[in-house]
XYZ file of C-alpha atoms in Angstrom:
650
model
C 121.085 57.411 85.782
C 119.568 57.352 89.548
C 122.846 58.855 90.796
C 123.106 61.462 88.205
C 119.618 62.563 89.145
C 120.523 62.477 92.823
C 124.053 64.608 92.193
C 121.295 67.203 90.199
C 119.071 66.953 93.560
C 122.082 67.683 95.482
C 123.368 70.734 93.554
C 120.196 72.398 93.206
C 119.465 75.418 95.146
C 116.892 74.787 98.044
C 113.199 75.353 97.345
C 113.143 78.412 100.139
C 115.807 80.597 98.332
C 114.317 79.736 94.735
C 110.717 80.390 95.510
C 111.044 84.226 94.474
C 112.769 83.521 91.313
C 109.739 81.982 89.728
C 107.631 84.463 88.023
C 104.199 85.236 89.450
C 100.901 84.234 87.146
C 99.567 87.862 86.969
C 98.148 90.058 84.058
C 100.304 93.026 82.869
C 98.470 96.165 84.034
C 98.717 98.010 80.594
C 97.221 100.943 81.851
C 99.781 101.242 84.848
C 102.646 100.420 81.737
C 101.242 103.034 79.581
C 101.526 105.511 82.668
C 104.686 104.493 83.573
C 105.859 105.105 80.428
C 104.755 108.737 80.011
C 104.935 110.121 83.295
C 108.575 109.270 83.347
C 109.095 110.341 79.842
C 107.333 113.233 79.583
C 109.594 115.396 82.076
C 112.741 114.384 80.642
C 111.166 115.857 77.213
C 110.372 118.975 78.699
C 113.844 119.392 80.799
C 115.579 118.658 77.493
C 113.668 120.566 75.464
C 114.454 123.445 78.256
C 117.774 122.809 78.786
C 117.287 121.738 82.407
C 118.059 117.877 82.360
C 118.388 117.988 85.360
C 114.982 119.307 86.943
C 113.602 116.714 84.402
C 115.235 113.669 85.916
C 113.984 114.694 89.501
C 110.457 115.635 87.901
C 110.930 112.192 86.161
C 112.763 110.776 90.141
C 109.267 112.272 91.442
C 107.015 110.115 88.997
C 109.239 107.256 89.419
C 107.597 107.220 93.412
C 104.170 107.615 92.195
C 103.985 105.053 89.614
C 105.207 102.827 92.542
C 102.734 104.350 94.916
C 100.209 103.535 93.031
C 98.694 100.422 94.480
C 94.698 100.726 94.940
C 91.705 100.366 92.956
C 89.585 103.136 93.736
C 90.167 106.353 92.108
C 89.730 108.464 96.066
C 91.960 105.783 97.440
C 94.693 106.357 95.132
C 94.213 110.248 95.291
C 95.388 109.082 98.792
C 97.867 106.506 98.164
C 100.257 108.533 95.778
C 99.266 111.837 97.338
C 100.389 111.390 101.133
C 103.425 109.343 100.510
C 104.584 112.140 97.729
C 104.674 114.617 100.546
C 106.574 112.379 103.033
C 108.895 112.021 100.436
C 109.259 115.890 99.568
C 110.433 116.131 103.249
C 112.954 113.249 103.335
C 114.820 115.027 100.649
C 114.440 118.250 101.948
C 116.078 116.746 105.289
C 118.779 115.239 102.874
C 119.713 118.199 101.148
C 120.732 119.980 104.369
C 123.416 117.597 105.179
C 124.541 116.561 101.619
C 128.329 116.818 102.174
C 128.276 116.674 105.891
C 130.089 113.933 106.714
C 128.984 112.645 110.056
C 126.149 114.860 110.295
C 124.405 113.059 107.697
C 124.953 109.242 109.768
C 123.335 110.802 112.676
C 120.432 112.797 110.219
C 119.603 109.544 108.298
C 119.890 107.230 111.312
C 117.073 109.223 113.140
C 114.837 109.284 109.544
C 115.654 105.204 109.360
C 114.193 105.229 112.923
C 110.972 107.231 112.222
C 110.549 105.134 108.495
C 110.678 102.295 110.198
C 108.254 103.187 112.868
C 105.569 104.807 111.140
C 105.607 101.759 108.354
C 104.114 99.492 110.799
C 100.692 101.502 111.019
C 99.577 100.374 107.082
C 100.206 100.034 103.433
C 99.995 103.991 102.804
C 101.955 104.530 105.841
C 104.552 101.853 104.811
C 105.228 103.432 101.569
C 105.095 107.092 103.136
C 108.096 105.668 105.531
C 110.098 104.303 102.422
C 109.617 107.451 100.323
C 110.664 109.204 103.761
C 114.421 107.228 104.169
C 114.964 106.975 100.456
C 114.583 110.268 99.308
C 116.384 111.196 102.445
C 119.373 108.978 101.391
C 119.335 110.527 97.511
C 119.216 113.930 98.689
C 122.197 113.251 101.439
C 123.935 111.418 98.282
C 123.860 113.314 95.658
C 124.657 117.303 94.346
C 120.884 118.859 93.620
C 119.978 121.652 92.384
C 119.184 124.633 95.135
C 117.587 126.521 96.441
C 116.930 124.602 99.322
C 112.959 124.071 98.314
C 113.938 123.733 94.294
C 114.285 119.480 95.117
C 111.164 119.187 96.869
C 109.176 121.016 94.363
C 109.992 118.900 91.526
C 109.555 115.828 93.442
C 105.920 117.030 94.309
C 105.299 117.566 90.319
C 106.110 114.312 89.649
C 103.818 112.353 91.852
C 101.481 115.031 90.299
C 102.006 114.339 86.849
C 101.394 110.739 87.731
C 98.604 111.618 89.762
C 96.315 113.474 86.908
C 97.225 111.039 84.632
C 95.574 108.718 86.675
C 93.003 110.396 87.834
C 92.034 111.410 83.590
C 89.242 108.305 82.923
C 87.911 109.123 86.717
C 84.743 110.920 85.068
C 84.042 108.316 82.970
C 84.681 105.293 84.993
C 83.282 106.404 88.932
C 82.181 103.823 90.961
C 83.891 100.932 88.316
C 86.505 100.017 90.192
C 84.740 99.015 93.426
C 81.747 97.592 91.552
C 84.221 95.526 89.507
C 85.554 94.578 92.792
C 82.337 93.354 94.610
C 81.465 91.692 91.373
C 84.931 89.473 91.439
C 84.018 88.331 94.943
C 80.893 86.628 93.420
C 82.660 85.382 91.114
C 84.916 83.887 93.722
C 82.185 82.587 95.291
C 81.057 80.868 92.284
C 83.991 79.210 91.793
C 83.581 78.278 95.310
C 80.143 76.489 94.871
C 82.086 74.832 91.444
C 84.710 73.482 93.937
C 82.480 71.806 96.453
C 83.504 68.313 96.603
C 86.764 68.713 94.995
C 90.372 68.656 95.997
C 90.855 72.140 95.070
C 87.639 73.412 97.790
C 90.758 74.583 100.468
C 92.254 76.260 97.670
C 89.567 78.240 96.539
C 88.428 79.210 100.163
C 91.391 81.085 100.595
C 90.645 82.938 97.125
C 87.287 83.585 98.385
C 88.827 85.099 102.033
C 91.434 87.563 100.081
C 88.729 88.480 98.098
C 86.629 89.563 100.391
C 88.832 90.831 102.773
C 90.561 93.327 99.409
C 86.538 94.043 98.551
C 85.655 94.956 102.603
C 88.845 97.183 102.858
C 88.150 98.988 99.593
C 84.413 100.058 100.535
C 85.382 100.736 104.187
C 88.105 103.059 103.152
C 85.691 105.279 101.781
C 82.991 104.434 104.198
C 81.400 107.373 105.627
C 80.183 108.066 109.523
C 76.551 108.014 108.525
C 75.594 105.310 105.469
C 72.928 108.108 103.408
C 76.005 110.583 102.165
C 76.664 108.210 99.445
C 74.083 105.578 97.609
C 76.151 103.941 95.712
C 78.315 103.100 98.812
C 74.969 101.625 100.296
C 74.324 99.970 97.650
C 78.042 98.201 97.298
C 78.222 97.675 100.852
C 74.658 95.931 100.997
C 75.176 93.590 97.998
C 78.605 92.610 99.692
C 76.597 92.155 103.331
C 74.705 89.841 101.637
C 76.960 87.442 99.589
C 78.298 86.525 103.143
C 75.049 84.204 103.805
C 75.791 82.325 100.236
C 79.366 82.182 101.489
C 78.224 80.665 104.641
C 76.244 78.234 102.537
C 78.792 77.107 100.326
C 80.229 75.840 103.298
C 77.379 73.763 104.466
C 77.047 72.473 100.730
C 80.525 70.468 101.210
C 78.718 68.676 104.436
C 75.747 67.206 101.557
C 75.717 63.372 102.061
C 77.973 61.515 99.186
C 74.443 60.067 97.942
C 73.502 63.843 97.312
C 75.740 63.798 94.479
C 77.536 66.959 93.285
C 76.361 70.096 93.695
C 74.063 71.239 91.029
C 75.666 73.866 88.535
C 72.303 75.846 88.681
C 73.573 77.647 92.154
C 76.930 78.518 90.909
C 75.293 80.080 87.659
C 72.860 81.914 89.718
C 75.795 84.149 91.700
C 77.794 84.538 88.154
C 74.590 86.404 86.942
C 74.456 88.263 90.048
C 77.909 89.036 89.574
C 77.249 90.495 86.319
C 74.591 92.750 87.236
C 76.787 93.786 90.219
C 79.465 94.778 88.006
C 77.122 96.577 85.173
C 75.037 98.324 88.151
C 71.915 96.729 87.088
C 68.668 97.470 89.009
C 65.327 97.495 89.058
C 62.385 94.165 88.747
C 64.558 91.193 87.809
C 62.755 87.604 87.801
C 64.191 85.320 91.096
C 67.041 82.963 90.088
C 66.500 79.316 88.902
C 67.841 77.304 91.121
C 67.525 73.187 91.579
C 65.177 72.171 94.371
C 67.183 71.845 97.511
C 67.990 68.158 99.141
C 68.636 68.954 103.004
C 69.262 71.834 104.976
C 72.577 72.715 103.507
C 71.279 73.438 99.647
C 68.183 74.691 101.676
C 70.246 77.463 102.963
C 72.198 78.000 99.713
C 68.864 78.619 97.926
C 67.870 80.931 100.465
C 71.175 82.983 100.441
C 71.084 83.411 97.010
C 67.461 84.537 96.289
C 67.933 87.184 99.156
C 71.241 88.052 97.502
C 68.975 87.966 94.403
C 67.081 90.830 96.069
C 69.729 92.923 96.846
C 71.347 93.066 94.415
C 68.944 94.607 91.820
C 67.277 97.132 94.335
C 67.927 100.866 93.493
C 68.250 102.302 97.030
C 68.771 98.947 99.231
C 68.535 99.618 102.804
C 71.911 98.480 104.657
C 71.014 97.944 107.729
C 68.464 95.035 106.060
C 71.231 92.733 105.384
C 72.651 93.467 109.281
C 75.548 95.289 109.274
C 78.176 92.030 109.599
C 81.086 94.220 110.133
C 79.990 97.324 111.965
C 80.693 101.324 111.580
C 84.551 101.874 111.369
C 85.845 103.938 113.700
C 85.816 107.734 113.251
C 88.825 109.394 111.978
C 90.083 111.043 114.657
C 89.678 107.982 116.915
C 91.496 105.939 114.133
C 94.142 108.690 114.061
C 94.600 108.089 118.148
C 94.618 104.676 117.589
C 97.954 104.656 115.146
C 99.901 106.941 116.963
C 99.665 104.946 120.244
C 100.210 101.694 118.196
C 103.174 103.306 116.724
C 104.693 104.977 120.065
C 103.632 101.433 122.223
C 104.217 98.600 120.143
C 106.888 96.663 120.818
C 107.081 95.137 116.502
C 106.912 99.505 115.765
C 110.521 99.604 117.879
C 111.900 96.932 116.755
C 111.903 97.255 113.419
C 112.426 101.147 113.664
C 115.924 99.884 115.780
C 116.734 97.759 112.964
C 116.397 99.317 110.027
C 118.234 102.494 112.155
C 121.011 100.413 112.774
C 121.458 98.956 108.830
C 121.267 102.908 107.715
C 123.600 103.849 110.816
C 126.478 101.348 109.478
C 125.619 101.811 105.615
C 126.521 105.270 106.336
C 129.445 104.717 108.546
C 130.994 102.857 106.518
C 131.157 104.863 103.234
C 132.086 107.670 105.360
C 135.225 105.709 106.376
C 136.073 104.251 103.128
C 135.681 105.874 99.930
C 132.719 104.694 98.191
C 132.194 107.082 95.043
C 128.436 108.077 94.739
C 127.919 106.122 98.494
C 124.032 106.127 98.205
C 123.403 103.123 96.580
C 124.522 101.138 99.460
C 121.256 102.400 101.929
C 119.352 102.573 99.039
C 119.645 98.945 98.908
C 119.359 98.222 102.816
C 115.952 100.839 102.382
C 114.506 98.430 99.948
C 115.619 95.140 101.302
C 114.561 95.971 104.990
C 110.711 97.062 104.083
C 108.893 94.397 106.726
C 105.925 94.183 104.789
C 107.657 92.936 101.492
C 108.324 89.897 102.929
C 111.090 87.814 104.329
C 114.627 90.196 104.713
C 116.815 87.281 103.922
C 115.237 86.180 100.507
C 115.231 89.930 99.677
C 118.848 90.360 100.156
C 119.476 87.473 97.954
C 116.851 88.631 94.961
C 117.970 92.214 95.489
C 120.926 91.163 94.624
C 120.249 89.201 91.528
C 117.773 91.879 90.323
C 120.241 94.262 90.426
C 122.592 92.262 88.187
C 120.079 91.741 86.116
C 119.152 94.991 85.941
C 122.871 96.824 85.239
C 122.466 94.268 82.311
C 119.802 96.205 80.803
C 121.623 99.458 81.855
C 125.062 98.762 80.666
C 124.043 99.190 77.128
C 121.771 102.337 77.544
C 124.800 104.024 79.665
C 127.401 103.405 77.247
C 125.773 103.839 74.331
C 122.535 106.325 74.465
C 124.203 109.751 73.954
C 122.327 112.587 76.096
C 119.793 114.815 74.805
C 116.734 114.205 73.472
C 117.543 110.004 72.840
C 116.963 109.829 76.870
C 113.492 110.244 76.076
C 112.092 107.197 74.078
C 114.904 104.931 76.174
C 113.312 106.211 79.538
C 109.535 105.851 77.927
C 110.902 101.843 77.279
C 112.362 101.521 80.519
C 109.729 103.124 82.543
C 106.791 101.218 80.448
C 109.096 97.814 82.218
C 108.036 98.724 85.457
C 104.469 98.150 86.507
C 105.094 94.734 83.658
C 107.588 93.312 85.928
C 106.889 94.584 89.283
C 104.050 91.679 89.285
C 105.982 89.221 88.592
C 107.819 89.256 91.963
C 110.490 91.411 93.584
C 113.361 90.135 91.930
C 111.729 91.014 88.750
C 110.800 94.552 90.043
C 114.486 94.953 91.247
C 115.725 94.438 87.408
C 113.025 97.054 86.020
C 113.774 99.617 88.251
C 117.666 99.801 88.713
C 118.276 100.766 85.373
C 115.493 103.851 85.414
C 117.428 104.614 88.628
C 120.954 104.385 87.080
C 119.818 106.737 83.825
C 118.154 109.331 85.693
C 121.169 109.196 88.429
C 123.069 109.734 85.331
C 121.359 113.050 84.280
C 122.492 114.597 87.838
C 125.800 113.678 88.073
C 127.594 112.526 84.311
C 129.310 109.000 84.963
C 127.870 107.526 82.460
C 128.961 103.376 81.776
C 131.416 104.425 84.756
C 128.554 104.004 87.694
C 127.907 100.225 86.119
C 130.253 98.261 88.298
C 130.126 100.435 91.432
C 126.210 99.849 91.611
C 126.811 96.411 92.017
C 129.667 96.774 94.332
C 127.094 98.960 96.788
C 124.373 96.650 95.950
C 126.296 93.858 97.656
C 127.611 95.557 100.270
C 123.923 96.581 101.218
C 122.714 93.451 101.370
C 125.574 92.114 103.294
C 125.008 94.977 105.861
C 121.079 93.767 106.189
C 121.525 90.221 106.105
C 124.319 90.771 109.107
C 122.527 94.108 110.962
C 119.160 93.068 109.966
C 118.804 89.310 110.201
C 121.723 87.494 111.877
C 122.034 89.768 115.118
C 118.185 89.221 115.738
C 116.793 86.038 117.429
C 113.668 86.662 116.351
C 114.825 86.286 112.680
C 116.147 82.332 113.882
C 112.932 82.220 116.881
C 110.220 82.833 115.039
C 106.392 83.795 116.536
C 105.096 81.877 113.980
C 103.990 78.943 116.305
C 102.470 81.659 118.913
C 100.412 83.551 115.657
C 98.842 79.477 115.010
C 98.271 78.965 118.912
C 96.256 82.536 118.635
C 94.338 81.385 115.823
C 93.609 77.750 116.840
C 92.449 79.497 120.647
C 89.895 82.501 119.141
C 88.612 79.207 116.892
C 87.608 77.736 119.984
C 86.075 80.567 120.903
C 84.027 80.642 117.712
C 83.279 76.930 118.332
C 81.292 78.091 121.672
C 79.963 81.449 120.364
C 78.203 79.149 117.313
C 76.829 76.808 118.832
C 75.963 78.478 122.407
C 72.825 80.457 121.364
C 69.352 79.344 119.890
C 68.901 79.000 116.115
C 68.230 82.581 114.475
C 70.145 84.186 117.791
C 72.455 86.502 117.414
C 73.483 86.224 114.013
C 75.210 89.721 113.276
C 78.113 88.574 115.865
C 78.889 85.549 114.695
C 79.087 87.083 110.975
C 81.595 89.636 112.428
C 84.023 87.370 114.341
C 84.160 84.460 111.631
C 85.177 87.580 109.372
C 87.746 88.588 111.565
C 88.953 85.118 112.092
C 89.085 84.540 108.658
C 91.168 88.012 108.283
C 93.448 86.307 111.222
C 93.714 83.461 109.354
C 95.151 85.040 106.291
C 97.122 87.008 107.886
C 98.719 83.876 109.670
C 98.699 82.160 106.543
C 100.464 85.006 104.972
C 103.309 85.130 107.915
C 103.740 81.396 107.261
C 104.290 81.809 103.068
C 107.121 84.497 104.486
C 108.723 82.371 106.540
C 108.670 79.396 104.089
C 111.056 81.474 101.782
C 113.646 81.770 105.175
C 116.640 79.645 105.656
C 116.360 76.405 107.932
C 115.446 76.462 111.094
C 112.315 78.863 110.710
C 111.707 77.749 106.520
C 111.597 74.124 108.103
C 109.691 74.653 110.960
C 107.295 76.626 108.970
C 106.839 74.024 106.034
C 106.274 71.633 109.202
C 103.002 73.412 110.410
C 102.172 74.795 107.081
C 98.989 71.591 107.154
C 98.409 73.266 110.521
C 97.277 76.251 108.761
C 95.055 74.799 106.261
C 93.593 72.343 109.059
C 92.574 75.253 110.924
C 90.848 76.775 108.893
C 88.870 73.854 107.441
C 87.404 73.584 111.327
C 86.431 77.052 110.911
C 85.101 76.428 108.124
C 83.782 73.339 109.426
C 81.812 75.026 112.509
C 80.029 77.404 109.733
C 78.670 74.776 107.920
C 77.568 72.675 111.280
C 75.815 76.257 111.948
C 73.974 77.199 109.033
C 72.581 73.125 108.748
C 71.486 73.552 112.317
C 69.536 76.961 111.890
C 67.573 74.986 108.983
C 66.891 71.928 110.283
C 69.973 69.543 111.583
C 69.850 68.117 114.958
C 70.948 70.807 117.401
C 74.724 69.878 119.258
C 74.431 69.439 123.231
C 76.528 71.639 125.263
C 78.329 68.867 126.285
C 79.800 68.030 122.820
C 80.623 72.109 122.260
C 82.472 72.264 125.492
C 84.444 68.748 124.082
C 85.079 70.298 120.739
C 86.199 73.823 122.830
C 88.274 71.866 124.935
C 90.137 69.862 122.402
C 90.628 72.821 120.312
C 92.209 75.159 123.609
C 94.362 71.724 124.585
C 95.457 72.083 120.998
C 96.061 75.547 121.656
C 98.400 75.079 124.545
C 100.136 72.279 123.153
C 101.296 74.873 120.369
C 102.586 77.240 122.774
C 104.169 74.391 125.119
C 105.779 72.471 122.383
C 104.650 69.481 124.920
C 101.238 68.159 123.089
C 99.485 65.610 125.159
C 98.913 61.512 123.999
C 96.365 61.492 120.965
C 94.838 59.404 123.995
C 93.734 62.248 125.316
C 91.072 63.598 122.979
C 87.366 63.578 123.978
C 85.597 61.322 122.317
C 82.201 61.906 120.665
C 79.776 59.161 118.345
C 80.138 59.022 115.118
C 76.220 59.928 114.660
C 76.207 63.247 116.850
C 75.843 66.571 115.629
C 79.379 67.699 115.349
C 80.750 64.470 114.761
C 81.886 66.392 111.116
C 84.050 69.103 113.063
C 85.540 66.511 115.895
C 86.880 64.839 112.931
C 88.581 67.961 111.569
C 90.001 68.873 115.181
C 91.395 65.291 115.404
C 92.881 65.810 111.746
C 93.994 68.830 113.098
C 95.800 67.093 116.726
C 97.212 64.334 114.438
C 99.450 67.219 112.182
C 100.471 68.638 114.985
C 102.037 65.984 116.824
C 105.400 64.659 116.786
């Protein structure tokens, strides 16, 4: 029996190539599915019903980009998420068109777009998916025979992401201001959870809920922050009652320092921010009676109480002032500066090159080589490489491999509908089902995505060029050889695909946490509060971002999925000190015994040792490590830098 279980252990696939396969816990988005499902259907009505099947299936092509597009939670924001890409897209096939048919024209054409995709997708989410609308409608209208004139193509790609576009802008007068309410309201939820968790196993957990959260809720309100705070109230408003949940964040930290004899945490605090959460979310205001909350034990419920009856205050004032709260983030940057800002990120950074070079060269040899050997309806193949090469979907190696199984999967579902679904009006309730697959699947992973799209693609490739069941097997065939052209042009030539920065990102973090250490603890209580807030927020951005890079690389093959499992405690030990030094903070401002400077600079230096041993690969003898007594005031965070020196040694 124990060597039957072992042979099992042996043939199973490794954890790191798996990991993608397993569906993700997430709510189907029927609104998105009921979108889907007529924006792509609805075109293919009217081109059948006006004898154009073909300007439906690019109307319906159009749509397809849109319904992917659209990503955000704000109705402005996704005015500008499906908008701007849309138009980038209307280009790429207008560049496409022009060299359909000419031969080694096209290679050089495309190869430039790969370069300029890959480029401008390192600036940000819109500008990532305005870079792979770019290169892949540039690669469908270089592939296949569309309709002219020369602007024809463009045009009905454009009505497509605007179809998509007022459908989803059609419950925007009754529902303004719901999404980002509903948004600030989920972070106090979070944050209730948070307070829930104290004490338990799954506090680390829930932290990193909590940062997501709030860093989704601050990059939804500043996105539509204006220069001065009065043009918009609500916006105030929002942007106040986030301000102050931060305090009552910083609190729920210092509430997992209570003495065990404190006992849990009473439920009357987490209770408290779920009914501010509700009135967040139902935009309640006006004279509310203060929140009933236990009667603190020790500075750290002390503080909690506090936070949350100022929260309390906040939240139900009409016009709250914003600048009461401190502004913990400060004004974003103006447009233009912002503007200046990408284009010399774009034109400077080293990453921007790199990946524009890469994903240049994959589209340089996709198209070489099906201009040397006869590949019928050649597209597919840097479709594929445009899709698996995105450097923001995650690690290129595991996408090769789950493109490839999503496509299988998918030509499953399309094998049927191609050999079976006669043209004409039947294309209509089949694309409405397919289509209505989409948003359902695509959050459930990539692989799952992969399988709801490539059969839409297939049918609506269908409508422009008649193959029918015939363009089954050659999908697959181009599929393959896409993902063999990024896994060797994309991944094996690189050594940063096998050398990994992923020790360097961790020796960052642990060094600006040492610099957090000193900026906490180096100024008077009630000093300087406003910076602090800021650079634990960016921290805690840095963090998940790190955290993030590291979840990536744990889905690459061995060495960099090994060496990132390794350090994955690393991670989560970092940011319990940070966590650590907010809770020492907040106990000290109301009433803990204040740390000498001599055990900061200890904790500093053991942190930037820690730091450099990262980078050098050479940590010093545990020996080494300042000690401090068990009784003084950040005897608490010593302890989680040592825990932190003991995962990271050999």
């Amino acid at each position: 029996m124990a060597r039957t279980r072992l042979a099992r252990t042996r043939l199973a696939p490794p954890g790191w190539l798996t990991e993608g396969l397993r569906p993700r816990n997430a709510p189907i988005p029927r609104a998105a599915v009921a979108r889907a499902s007529v924006a792509l259907a609805a075109p293919l009505a009217v081109g059948t019903a006006t004898g154009q099947p073909g300007y439906g299936a690019l109307v319906s092509m159009g749509a397809l980009s849109g319904v992917i597009g659209d990503t955000a939670d704000a109705y402005r924001m996704r005015v500008f998420n499906i908008a701007v890409p849309q138009l980038f897209g209307a280009l790429g096939v207008l560049l496409g068109t022009q060299v359909y048919g000419s031969g080694w024209t096209a290679v050089a054409v495309l190869t430039v777009v790969a370069l300029v995709s890959g480029m401008i997708s390192s600036i940000g989410a819109v500008a990532s998916v305005s870079g792979l609308l770019l290169l892949l409608n540039a690669v469908v209208g270089a592939g296949l025979p569309l309709p002219s004139p020369w602007w024809l193509p463009p045009t009905l790609l454009l009505l497509g992401g605007l179809v998509v576009l007022a459908l989803t802008l059609l419950a925007w007068p009754l529902r303004r201001g719901t999404p980002e309410r509903a948004v600030v309201a989920d972070t106090y939820r979070t944050v209730a959870e948070l307070l829930e968790a104290t004490g338990s196993s799954t506090y680390d957990a829930k932290r990193h809920e909590l940062t997501q959260s709030l860093n989704h809720a601050y990059d939804l309100l500043l996105a539509r922050r204006a220069r001065r705070h009065g043009r918009s109230p609500t916006l105030v408003r929002l942007l106040a009652q986030l301000n102050v949940v931060i305090p009552v964040v910083e609190g729920a930290s210092a509430a997992r320092l209570r003495p065990p004899e404190f006992g849990p945490l009473p439920p009357g605090y987490p209770a408290a921010v779920r009914t501010l959460a509700e009135a967040v979310e139902l935009g309640r205001t006006g004279p509310a009676p203060p929140p009933d909350l236990p009667e603190p034990r020790g500075p750290s419920t002390r503080a909690l109480a506090e936070a949350i009856r100022h929260a309390a205050v906040v939240v139900h004032e009409a016009e709250p002032d914003a600048y009461a709260a401190d502004d913990r983030l400060g004004r974003p940057a103006g447009l233009e500066v912002r503007a200046r800002r990408a284009v010399r990120a774009l034109l400077l950074s080293g990453a921007s090159w790199r990946y524009g070079l890469r994903l240049a060269l994959c589209i340089g040899l996709a198209q070489v080589l099906v201009s040397v050997i006869a590949v019928p309806r050649s597209y597919w193949v840097a479709l594929t490489v445009t899709f698996v090469m995105k450097p923001d979907f995650g690690s290129v190696f595991s996408r090769a491999v789950l493109r490839a199984l999503g496509t299988a999967a998918g030509l499953l579902i399309a094998i049927p509908v191609l050999a079976e679904v006669p043209h004409g009006w039947w294309d209509v309730p089949v694309m409405a089902a397919l289509a209505s697959l989409i948003p359902a699947l695509s959050a459930k992973g990539y692989a799952f995505q992969t399988a709801a799209i490539t059969p839409v693609i297939l049918l609506l490739s269908d409508l422009l060029n008649h193959l029918g069941f015939h363009l089954v097997l050659p999908r697959l065939f181009d599929s393959l050889i896409g993902c063999g052209i990024s896994l060797l042009a994309g991944y094996l030539l690189w050594p940063e695909s096998w050398h990994t920065r992923i020790g360097d990102r961790l020796a960052d973090a642990v060094q600006d946490t040492a610099s957090y250490v000193s900026l906490a603890f180096t100024t008077a209580p009630g000093r300087d509060e406003p910076a602090r807030a800021r650079y634990r927020r960016r921290l805690y951005r840095d963090l998940s971002a790190v955290r993030g890079e590291f979840q990536r690389a744990l889905t690459e093959p061995p060495p960099v999925g090994a060496r990132a499992e390794a350090w994955w405690p690393l991670v989560i030990a970092v940011e319990r000190i940070v966590d650590t030094t907010t809770a020492t903070r907040v106990r000290v401002e109301h009433g803990a015994p204040v740390p000498t400077p001599a055990e900061v600079g200890a904790v500093t230096r053991e942190l930037t040792d820690l730091a450099e041993a990262l980078r050098s690969g050479v940590p010093p003898p545990p020996g080494d490590l300042a000690a401090l007594a068990p009784d003084c005031a950040l005897a608490r965070l010593h302890h989680e830098v040592h825990a932190a020196w003991s995962v990271a040694a050999p």
